[in-house]
Amino acid sequence: MTNDAETQPIDPSTARHLDRRLAGIQRESRLPSVAAGIVRDGRLAWGHAVGTLDGRAGGEPADLDTQYRMGSITKPFVAVAVMRLRDAGRLDLEDRFEDHVPGSQLGRATIAQLLSHAAGIQAETNGPWWERTPGGSWDELAGSPVGQRFRAGRRFHYTNVGYAALGELLARANGVGWFEVVRRDVLEPLGLNRTTARPSGKAAPGWAVHPFADVLLPEPEHDAGAMAPAGQLWTTVEDLAKWAAFLAGDTGDVLARDTLDEMLEPHVVGDNPGQPWTAAHGLGWQVWNLDGRRLAGHGGSMPGFLAGLRVDLESGDGLVAFTNSTAGPFGPQVAPLLAEFMEREPKAAEPWQAAGDPGTLELVGMWHWGPAVTVAKVVAEHLVLGEPGEGRGARFERVGTDEWVGLDGYYTGEPLRIIRGADGTVSHLDLASFRFTRTPYDASADIPGGVDEAGWR
């Protein structure tokens, strides 16, 4: 196994299986080189590279420290830097772009719409194919007739131009270029020392593979200028593995975990008419709903390169993968490696431990919303009413003395107050104005609208 990184131990048969699968993808799809890794508990559990940098026998072999261009995986780095500005109180997601970068035709779009590709802005530039030609300045891009394809907020419409705009916002807010902001605020704190704006050290050249012959054509590489925030960055398996750990929740001092969770909420569905939706976009991140599991990450492509990043949000396990070829079904080919790893190497279940607060016992048991029966439990630090994911079942987090807030479904963000009688015992629950009582329509519990004096009949 080509594995130069420090990894967590996995069963050797699993490593051999993944090695063979990646080698098969490289050969069957005629890719000059491929490199991939599986991340668990914040570290590489498996890593492997196949092929040579020039795609020829005897060439320099790829390894886990080989740089590949990540393409649009650049966008989540930009998005995290923007969200840091929001968390610092320097902008609001509902601000118009014009409020921070005046003088462009993108001005009416909000920051949130740009982050989630919901601004309706055209996908590409009006000039030559920007991915294959040297880039110009922001003033040149902003001065071109950038158009609106859809009403802002109407639907998902992927836009590279929108992320060029966010890069300019970062530069204006910080007084330095967008990459300097990302390097200073994101890459360095996370130890991503092999992630750069241009190839550095051992780096794979980009190739186009002829569709009908085993020959290669070099692809150009250049500074994309104002469009660079849409897809400029280069990285390695080892570095992108650290970014996968960040996505799994190991955000360190770079970003509040609550902010990451906000970014991963599906803000705009990527709808294909006539098909059930499985993909959406958060604030900078792609999110997927696959076979009942929620995943997040991003794909990337630039001339000569394809890249992928996916993390299972429940387990925290992730996949990173690269190839130095322009085209092919690389993403769908490598994506199953994560599921195969998780099936062969299931995570050990955390042992149950008695760590509850006996003071919450007065809240558990049977409650009634009118005549409907609901059972309350305290699981870890959460008060649980009903079954989360079923009907209006939800978890609640304590935010003060006798005050909780909903975490799921209908009651997300809604207040739950514990109402006590004169003797200090719990009388009833007030959940977003609804009354939950120990018996159906308990007349002593201040039921809105009152309870018929004749009672049940």
Coordinates of N, CA, C and O in Angstrom, one line a residue, residues 159-316:
T159 N -22.9 29.1 -9.6 CA -22.3 30.2 -10.2 C -20.9 30.3 -9.7 O -20.6 30.6 -8.5
N160 N -19.9 30.2 -10.6 CA -18.5 30.4 -10.3 C -18.3 31.9 -10.2 O -17.5 32.4 -9.3
V161 N -19.0 32.7 -10.9 CA -18.9 34.2 -10.8 C -19.3 34.7 -9.4 O -18.6 35.6 -8.9
G162 N -20.3 34.0 -8.8 CA -20.7 34.4 -7.5 C -19.6 34.2 -6.4 O -19.4 35.0 -5.5
Y163 N -18.7 33.2 -6.6 CA -17.6 33.0 -5.7 C -16.4 33.9 -6.0 O -15.7 34.3 -5.1
A164 N -16.3 34.4 -7.2 CA -15.4 35.4 -7.5 C -15.7 36.7 -6.7 O -14.9 37.4 -6.1
A165 N -17.1 36.9 -6.6 CA -17.5 38.1 -5.9 C -17.2 37.9 -4.4 O -16.8 38.9 -3.7
L166 N -17.4 36.7 -3.8 CA -17.1 36.5 -2.4 C -15.6 36.7 -2.1 O -15.3 37.2 -1.1
G167 N -14.8 36.3 -3.1 CA -13.4 36.5 -2.9 C -13.0 38.0 -2.9 O -12.2 38.4 -2.0
E168 N -13.7 38.7 -3.7 CA -13.4 40.2 -3.6 C -14.0 40.8 -2.3 O -13.3 41.7 -1.8
L169 N -15.1 40.3 -1.8 CA -15.6 40.7 -0.5 C -14.5 40.5 0.6 O -14.3 41.4 1.4
L170 N -13.9 39.3 0.6 CA -12.9 39.0 1.5 C -11.7 40.0 1.4 O -11.2 40.4 2.5
A171 N -11.3 40.2 0.2 CA -10.2 41.1 0.0 C -10.5 42.6 0.5 O -9.7 43.2 1.2
R172 N -11.7 43.0 0.2 CA -12.1 44.4 0.6 C -12.2 44.5 2.2 O -11.8 45.5 2.8
A173 N -12.7 43.4 2.8 CA -12.9 43.5 4.2 C -11.6 43.4 5.0 O -11.5 43.8 6.2
N174 N -10.6 42.7 4.4 CA -9.3 42.5 5.1 C -8.1 43.3 4.6 O -7.1 43.3 5.3
G175 N -8.3 43.9 3.5 CA -7.2 44.8 3.0 C -6.0 44.0 2.4 O -5.0 44.5 2.1
V176 N -6.2 42.7 2.2 CA -5.3 41.8 1.5 C -6.0 40.9 0.6 O -7.3 40.8 0.6
G177 N -5.3 40.2 -0.3 CA -6.0 39.3 -1.3 C -6.7 38.2 -0.6 O -6.4 37.8 0.5
W178 N -7.7 37.6 -1.3 CA -8.6 36.5 -0.8 C -7.7 35.4 -0.3 O -8.0 34.8 0.8
F179 N -6.7 35.0 -1.0 CA -5.9 33.8 -0.6 C -5.1 34.1 0.6 O -5.0 33.2 1.5
E180 N -4.6 35.3 0.8 CA -3.9 35.6 2.0 C -4.9 35.5 3.2 O -4.5 35.0 4.3
V181 N -6.1 35.9 3.1 CA -7.1 35.7 4.1 C -7.3 34.3 4.5 O -7.3 33.9 5.6
V182 N -7.5 33.4 3.4 CA -7.8 32.0 3.6 C -6.5 31.4 4.3 O -6.6 30.5 5.2
R183 N -5.4 31.7 3.8 CA -4.1 31.1 4.3 C -4.0 31.5 5.8 O -3.7 30.6 6.6
R184 N -4.1 32.8 6.1 CA -3.9 33.2 7.5 C -5.0 32.7 8.5 O -4.7 32.3 9.6
D185 N -6.3 32.7 8.0 CA -7.4 32.5 9.0 C -7.8 31.0 9.0 O -8.5 30.6 9.9
V186 N -7.5 30.3 7.9 CA -8.0 28.9 7.8 C -6.9 27.9 7.7 O -6.8 26.9 8.5
L187 N -6.1 28.0 6.7 CA -5.1 27.0 6.4 C -4.0 26.9 7.5 O -3.8 25.7 7.9
E188 N -3.4 28.0 7.9 CA -2.4 27.9 8.9 C -2.9 27.4 10.2 O -2.2 26.5 10.8
P189 N -4.0 27.8 10.7 CA -4.5 27.3 12.0 C -4.8 25.8 12.0 O -4.7 25.1 13.0
L190 N -5.2 25.3 10.8 CA -5.5 23.9 10.7 C -4.3 23.0 10.3 O -4.5 21.8 10.2
G191 N -3.2 23.6 10.0 CA -2.0 22.9 9.7 C -2.0 22.4 8.2 O -1.4 21.4 7.9
L192 N -2.8 23.1 7.3 CA -2.8 22.7 5.9 C -1.7 23.4 5.2 O -1.8 24.3 4.4
N193 N -0.5 22.9 5.4 CA 0.7 23.6 5.0 C 1.1 23.2 3.5 O 1.9 23.9 2.9
R194 N 0.4 22.2 2.9 CA 0.6 21.9 1.5 C -0.5 22.3 0.6 O -0.7 21.8 -0.5
T195 N -1.3 23.2 1.1 CA -2.4 23.8 0.3 C -2.1 25.2 -0.1 O -1.8 26.1 0.7
T196 N -2.0 25.4 -1.4 CA -1.4 26.6 -2.0 C -2.3 27.1 -3.1 O -3.1 26.4 -3.6
A197 N -2.0 28.4 -3.5 CA -2.8 28.9 -4.6 C -2.2 28.5 -6.0 O -3.0 28.5 -7.0
R198 N -1.0 28.1 -6.0 CA -0.3 27.6 -7.3 C 0.5 26.4 -6.9 O 0.8 26.2 -5.7
P199 N 0.8 25.5 -7.8 CA 1.5 24.3 -7.5 C 2.8 24.6 -6.8 O 3.5 25.5 -7.2
S200 N 3.1 23.8 -5.8 CA 4.4 24.0 -5.0 C 4.9 22.6 -4.6 O 4.1 21.8 -4.1
G201 N 6.2 22.4 -4.8 CA 6.8 21.1 -4.4 C 6.3 20.1 -5.4 O 6.1 20.3 -6.6
K202 N 6.2 18.9 -4.9 CA 5.7 17.8 -5.8 C 4.3 18.0 -6.2 O 3.4 17.9 -5.3
A203 N 4.0 18.2 -7.5 CA 2.7 18.5 -7.9 C 2.4 17.8 -9.2 O 3.3 17.7 -10.1
A204 N 1.2 17.2 -9.4 CA 0.8 16.5 -10.6 C 0.5 17.5 -11.7 O -0.2 18.5 -11.5
P205 N 1.0 17.3 -12.9 CA 0.6 18.1 -14.1 C -0.8 17.7 -14.5 O -1.2 16.5 -14.3
G206 N -1.5 18.6 -15.1 CA -2.9 18.3 -15.5 C -2.9 17.8 -17.0 O -2.2 18.3 -17.8
W207 N -3.6 16.7 -17.2 CA -3.7 16.1 -18.5 C -5.1 15.9 -19.0 O -6.0 15.7 -18.2
A208 N -5.2 16.0 -20.3 CA -6.4 15.5 -21.0 C -6.1 14.1 -21.7 O -5.1 14.0 -22.3
V209 N -6.9 13.1 -21.4 CA -6.7 11.8 -22.0 C -7.6 11.7 -23.2 O -8.8 11.9 -23.1
H210 N -7.0 11.3 -24.4 CA -7.8 11.2 -25.6 C -8.9 10.1 -25.4 O -8.6 9.1 -24.9
P211 N -10.1 10.4 -25.8 CA -11.2 9.4 -25.6 C -11.0 8.1 -26.4 O -11.6 7.1 -26.0
F212 N -10.3 8.1 -27.5 CA -10.2 7.0 -28.3 C -8.8 6.4 -28.5 O -8.5 5.5 -29.3
A213 N -7.8 7.0 -27.7 CA -6.4 6.5 -27.9 C -5.7 6.8 -26.5 O -6.1 7.7 -25.8
D214 N -4.7 6.0 -26.3 CA -3.9 6.1 -25.0 C -2.8 7.2 -25.2 O -1.6 6.9 -25.1
V215 N -3.2 8.4 -25.4 CA -2.3 9.5 -25.5 C -2.8 10.6 -24.7 O -4.0 10.7 -24.4
L216 N -1.9 11.5 -24.3 CA -2.2 12.6 -23.4 C -1.9 14.0 -24.0 O -1.1 14.1 -24.9
L217 N -2.6 15.0 -23.5 CA -2.4 16.4 -23.9 C -2.3 17.2 -22.7 O -3.2 17.2 -21.8
P218 N -1.2 18.0 -22.5 CA -1.1 18.8 -21.3 C -2.2 19.9 -21.3 O -2.5 20.5 -22.3
E219 N -2.7 20.1 -20.1 CA -3.7 21.2 -19.9 C -3.0 22.4 -19.3 O -2.0 22.3 -18.6
P220 N -3.4 23.6 -19.6 CA -2.8 24.8 -19.1 C -3.0 25.0 -17.6 O -4.1 24.6 -17.1
E221 N -2.1 25.7 -17.0 CA -2.3 26.1 -15.6 C -1.8 27.6 -15.4 O -0.8 28.0 -16.0
H222 N -2.6 28.4 -14.7 CA -2.3 29.8 -14.6 C -3.0 30.4 -13.4 O -3.8 29.7 -12.7
D223 N -2.7 31.6 -13.1 CA -3.5 32.4 -12.1 C -4.8 32.8 -12.7 O -4.8 33.5 -13.7
A224 N -5.9 32.4 -12.1 CA -7.2 32.8 -12.6 C -7.7 34.2 -12.2 O -8.8 34.6 -12.5
G225 N -6.8 34.9 -11.6 CA -7.2 36.3 -11.3 C -8.4 36.4 -10.4 O -8.5 35.8 -9.4
A226 N -9.3 37.3 -10.8 CA -10.6 37.5 -10.0 C -11.4 36.2 -9.9 O -12.2 36.1 -8.9
M227 N -11.2 35.3 -10.8 CA -12.0 34.0 -10.7 C -11.4 33.0 -9.9 O -11.9 31.9 -9.6
A228 N -10.2 33.3 -9.3 CA -9.5 32.2 -8.6 C -10.2 31.7 -7.4 O -10.1 30.5 -7.1
P229 N -11.0 32.5 -6.6 CA -11.8 31.9 -5.5 C -12.8 30.9 -5.9 O -13.2 30.1 -5.0
A230 N -13.0 30.7 -7.2 CA -14.0 29.7 -7.6 C -13.3 28.3 -7.8 O -14.0 27.3 -7.9
G231 N -11.9 28.3 -7.8 CA -11.3 27.0 -8.1 C -9.8 26.9 -8.2 O -9.3 26.1 -8.9
Q232 N -9.1 27.8 -7.5 CA -7.7 28.0 -7.7 C -6.8 27.0 -6.9 O -5.7 26.7 -7.3
L233 N -7.3 26.5 -5.7 CA -6.4 25.9 -4.8 C -5.9 24.6 -5.2 O -6.5 23.8 -5.8
W234 N -4.6 24.3 -4.7 CA -4.0 23.0 -4.9 C -3.8 22.4 -3.5 O -3.6 23.1 -2.5
T235 N -3.9 21.1 -3.4 CA -3.7 20.4 -2.1 C -3.3 19.0 -2.3 O -3.1 18.5 -3.4
T236 N -3.1 18.3 -1.2 CA -2.7 16.9 -1.1 C -3.7 16.0 -0.4 O -4.6 16.6 0.3
V237 N -3.6 14.7 -0.5 CA -4.5 13.8 0.3 C -4.3 14.1 1.8 O -5.3 14.2 2.5
E238 N -3.1 14.3 2.2 CA -2.9 14.5 3.6 C -3.5 15.8 4.1 O -4.1 15.8 5.2
D239 N -3.4 16.8 3.3 CA -4.0 18.1 3.7 C -5.5 18.1 3.7 O -6.2 18.6 4.6
L240 N -6.0 17.5 2.6 CA -7.5 17.5 2.4 C -8.1 16.6 3.5 O -9.3 16.8 3.9
A241 N -7.4 15.6 4.0 CA -7.9 14.8 5.1 C -8.1 15.6 6.3 O -9.1 15.4 7.1
K242 N -7.2 16.6 6.6 CA -7.4 17.5 7.7 C -8.7 18.4 7.5 O -9.4 18.7 8.4
W243 N -8.9 18.8 6.2 CA -10.1 19.5 5.9 C -11.4 18.7 6.1 O -12.4 19.1 6.6
A244 N -11.3 17.4 5.8 CA -12.4 16.5 6.1 C -12.7 16.4 7.6 O -13.8 16.3 8.0
A245 N -11.6 16.3 8.4 CA -11.8 16.3 9.8 C -12.5 17.6 10.3 O -13.3 17.5 11.2
F246 N -12.1 18.7 9.7 CA -12.8 20.0 10.0 C -14.3 19.8 9.7 O -15.1 20.2 10.5
L247 N -14.6 19.3 8.5 CA -16.0 19.2 8.1 C -16.7 18.2 9.1 O -17.9 18.4 9.3
A248 N -16.0 17.2 9.6 CA -16.7 16.3 10.5 C -16.9 16.9 11.9 O -17.5 16.2 12.8
G249 N -16.4 18.1 12.1 CA -16.6 18.8 13.4 C -15.4 19.2 14.2 O -15.6 19.9 15.2
D250 N -14.2 18.9 13.7 CA -13.0 19.3 14.4 C -12.6 20.7 13.9 O -11.6 20.8 13.2
T251 N -13.3 21.7 14.3 CA -13.1 23.0 13.8 C -12.1 23.8 14.6 O -11.8 24.9 14.1
G252 N -11.6 23.3 15.7 CA -10.6 24.1 16.4 C -11.1 25.5 16.8 O -12.2 25.7 17.1
D253 N -10.1 26.4 16.6 CA -10.4 27.8 16.9 C -10.8 28.6 15.6 O -11.0 29.8 15.6
V254 N -10.9 27.8 14.5 CA -11.2 28.5 13.2 C -12.7 28.9 13.1 O -13.0 30.0 12.6
L255 N -13.6 28.1 13.6 CA -15.0 28.3 13.4 C -15.8 27.7 14.5 O -15.4 26.6 14.9
A256 N -16.8 28.4 15.0 CA -17.7 27.8 16.0 C -18.4 26.6 15.4 O -18.8 26.6 14.2
R257 N -18.6 25.5 16.2 CA -19.3 24.4 15.7 C -20.7 24.7 15.2 O -21.2 24.2 14.3
D258 N -21.4 25.6 16.0 CA -22.7 26.0 15.6 C -22.7 26.6 14.2 O -23.7 26.4 13.4
T259 N -21.7 27.4 13.9 CA -21.6 28.0 12.6 C -21.4 27.0 11.5 O -22.1 27.0 10.4
L260 N -20.6 26.0 11.7 CA -20.4 24.9 10.8 C -21.8 24.2 10.5 O -22.2 23.9 9.4
D261 N -22.5 23.9 11.6 CA -23.8 23.2 11.5 C -24.7 24.1 10.6 O -25.5 23.6 9.8
E262 N -24.7 25.4 10.8 CA -25.5 26.3 10.0 C -25.2 26.2 8.5 O -26.0 26.2 7.7
M263 N -23.9 26.1 8.3 CA -23.4 26.0 6.9 C -23.9 24.7 6.2 O -24.1 24.7 5.0
L264 N -24.0 23.7 7.0 CA -24.4 22.4 6.5 C -25.9 22.1 6.4 O -26.3 21.1 5.9
E265 N -26.7 23.1 6.8 CA -28.1 22.9 6.6 C -28.4 23.1 5.1 O -27.8 23.9 4.4
P266 N -29.3 22.3 4.5 CA -29.7 22.4 3.1 C -30.5 23.6 2.8 O -31.7 23.7 3.1
H267 N -29.8 24.7 2.3 CA -30.5 25.9 2.1 C -31.3 26.0 0.8 O -32.3 26.6 0.7
V268 N -30.7 25.4 -0.3 CA -31.3 25.4 -1.6 C -31.2 24.0 -2.2 O -30.1 23.4 -2.3
V269 N -32.3 23.4 -2.6 CA -32.3 22.1 -3.2 C -31.9 22.1 -4.6 O -32.3 23.0 -5.4
G270 N -30.9 21.2 -5.0 CA -30.5 21.1 -6.4 C -31.5 20.2 -7.1 O -31.3 19.0 -7.2
D271 N -32.6 20.7 -7.6 CA -33.7 20.0 -8.1 C -33.5 19.6 -9.6 O -33.2 20.5 -10.4
N272 N -33.7 18.3 -10.0 CA -33.8 17.9 -11.3 C -35.3 17.5 -11.6 O -35.8 16.6 -10.9
P273 N -36.0 18.2 -12.4 CA -37.4 18.0 -12.6 C -37.7 16.5 -12.9 O -37.0 15.8 -13.7
G274 N -38.7 16.0 -12.2 CA -39.1 14.6 -12.4 C -38.4 13.6 -11.6 O -38.6 12.4 -11.7
Q275 N -37.4 14.0 -10.8 CA -36.6 13.1 -10.0 C -36.6 13.5 -8.6 O -36.7 14.6 -8.2
P276 N -36.6 12.5 -7.7 CA -36.5 12.8 -6.2 C -35.2 13.5 -5.9 O -34.2 13.1 -6.5
W277 N -35.2 14.5 -5.1 CA -34.0 15.2 -4.8 C -33.1 14.5 -3.8 O -33.6 13.9 -2.9
T278 N -31.8 14.5 -4.1 CA -30.8 13.9 -3.3 C -29.7 14.8 -2.9 O -28.9 14.5 -2.1
A279 N -29.7 16.0 -3.6 CA -28.6 16.9 -3.3 C -29.1 18.3 -3.1 O -30.1 18.7 -3.7
A280 N -28.4 19.0 -2.2 CA -28.8 20.4 -2.0 C -27.5 21.2 -1.7 O -26.4 20.6 -1.7
H281 N -27.6 22.5 -1.5 CA -26.4 23.3 -1.2 C -26.7 24.1 0.1 O -27.7 24.7 0.3
G282 N -25.7 24.0 1.0 CA -25.7 24.8 2.2 C -24.9 26.1 1.9 O -24.9 26.6 0.8
L283 N -24.3 26.7 2.9 CA -23.5 27.9 2.8 C -22.1 27.5 2.5 O -21.3 27.3 3.4
G284 N -21.8 27.3 1.2 CA -20.5 26.9 0.7 C -20.3 25.4 0.6 O -19.3 25.0 -0.1
W285 N -21.1 24.6 1.2 CA -20.9 23.1 1.1 C -22.1 22.5 0.3 O -23.2 22.9 0.4
Q286 N -21.7 21.4 -0.4 CA -22.7 20.6 -0.9 C -23.2 19.6 0.1 O -22.4 19.1 0.9
V287 N -24.5 19.3 0.1 CA -25.0 18.2 1.1 C -25.8 17.2 0.3 O -26.5 17.6 -0.7
W288 N -25.7 16.0 0.7 CA -26.4 14.9 0.0 C -27.3 14.1 1.0 O -26.9 13.9 2.1
N289 N -28.4 13.6 0.5 CA -29.3 12.7 1.2 C -29.3 11.4 0.5 O -30.0 11.2 -0.5
L290 N -28.5 10.5 0.9 CA -28.3 9.2 0.2 C -28.6 8.0 1.1 O -27.9 7.8 2.1
D291 N -29.6 7.3 0.6 CA -30.0 6.0 1.3 C -30.2 6.3 2.8 O -29.8 5.5 3.7
G292 N -30.8 7.4 3.1 CA -31.1 7.7 4.5 C -30.0 8.3 5.3 O -30.1 8.4 6.5
R293 N -28.9 8.6 4.7 CA -27.7 9.1 5.4 C -27.4 10.5 4.9 O -27.6 10.7 3.7
R294 N -27.0 11.4 5.7 CA -26.7 12.8 5.3 C -25.2 12.9 5.2 O -24.4 12.6 6.1
L295 N -24.7 13.3 4.0 CA -23.3 13.5 3.7 C -23.1 15.0 3.3 O -24.0 15.7 2.8
A296 N -21.9 15.5 3.4 CA -21.5 16.8 3.0 C -20.1 16.8 2.5 O -19.3 15.9 2.7
G297 N -19.8 17.8 1.7 CA -18.5 18.0 1.1 C -18.5 18.9 -0.1 O -19.3 19.9 -0.1
H298 N -17.8 18.5 -1.1 CA -17.8 19.3 -2.4 C -17.0 18.5 -3.4 O -16.1 17.8 -3.1
G299 N -17.4 18.7 -4.7 CA -16.6 18.2 -5.8 C -15.8 19.3 -6.4 O -16.0 20.5 -6.2
G300 N -14.8 18.9 -7.2 CA -14.0 19.9 -7.9 C -13.5 19.4 -9.2 O -13.3 18.2 -9.4
S301 N -13.5 20.3 -10.2 CA -12.9 20.0 -11.5 C -12.3 21.3 -12.1 O -12.8 22.4 -11.9
M302 N -11.1 21.1 -12.7 CA -10.5 22.1 -13.5 C -9.8 21.4 -14.7 O -9.6 20.1 -14.6
P303 N -9.5 22.0 -15.8 CA -8.8 21.3 -16.8 C -7.6 20.6 -16.3 O -6.7 21.2 -15.8
G304 N -7.6 19.3 -16.5 CA -6.5 18.4 -16.1 C -6.7 17.8 -14.7 O -5.9 17.0 -14.3
F305 N -7.8 18.1 -14.0 CA -8.0 17.6 -12.6 C -9.4 17.4 -12.3 O -10.3 18.1 -12.7
L306 N -9.7 16.3 -11.4 CA -10.9 16.1 -10.8 C -10.6 15.8 -9.3 O -9.6 15.2 -9.0
A307 N -11.5 16.2 -8.5 CA -11.3 16.0 -7.0 C -12.7 15.8 -6.3 O -13.7 16.2 -6.8
G308 N -12.6 15.1 -5.2 CA -13.8 14.9 -4.4 C -13.6 14.9 -2.9 O -12.5 14.4 -2.5
L309 N -14.5 15.4 -2.2 CA -14.5 15.3 -0.7 C -15.9 15.0 -0.2 O -16.9 15.8 -0.5
R310 N -16.0 14.0 0.6 CA -17.3 13.6 1.2 C -17.1 13.2 2.6 O -16.2 12.4 2.9
V311 N -18.0 13.6 3.5 CA -18.0 13.2 4.9 C -19.4 12.7 5.3 O -20.4 13.4 5.0
D312 N -19.5 11.5 5.9 CA -20.7 11.1 6.5 C -20.9 11.8 7.8 O -20.1 11.7 8.7
L313 N -22.0 12.6 7.9 CA -22.1 13.5 9.0 C -22.5 12.8 10.3 O -22.3 13.3 11.4
E314 N -23.0 11.6 10.2 CA -23.3 10.9 11.4 C -22.1 10.2 12.0 O -21.8 10.3 13.2
S315 N -21.3 9.5 11.2 CA -20.1 8.8 11.7 C -18.9 9.7 11.8 O -18.0 9.4 12.5
G316 N -18.8 10.7 10.9 CA -17.6 11.5 10.8 C -16.6 11.0 9.9 O -15.5 11.6 9.7

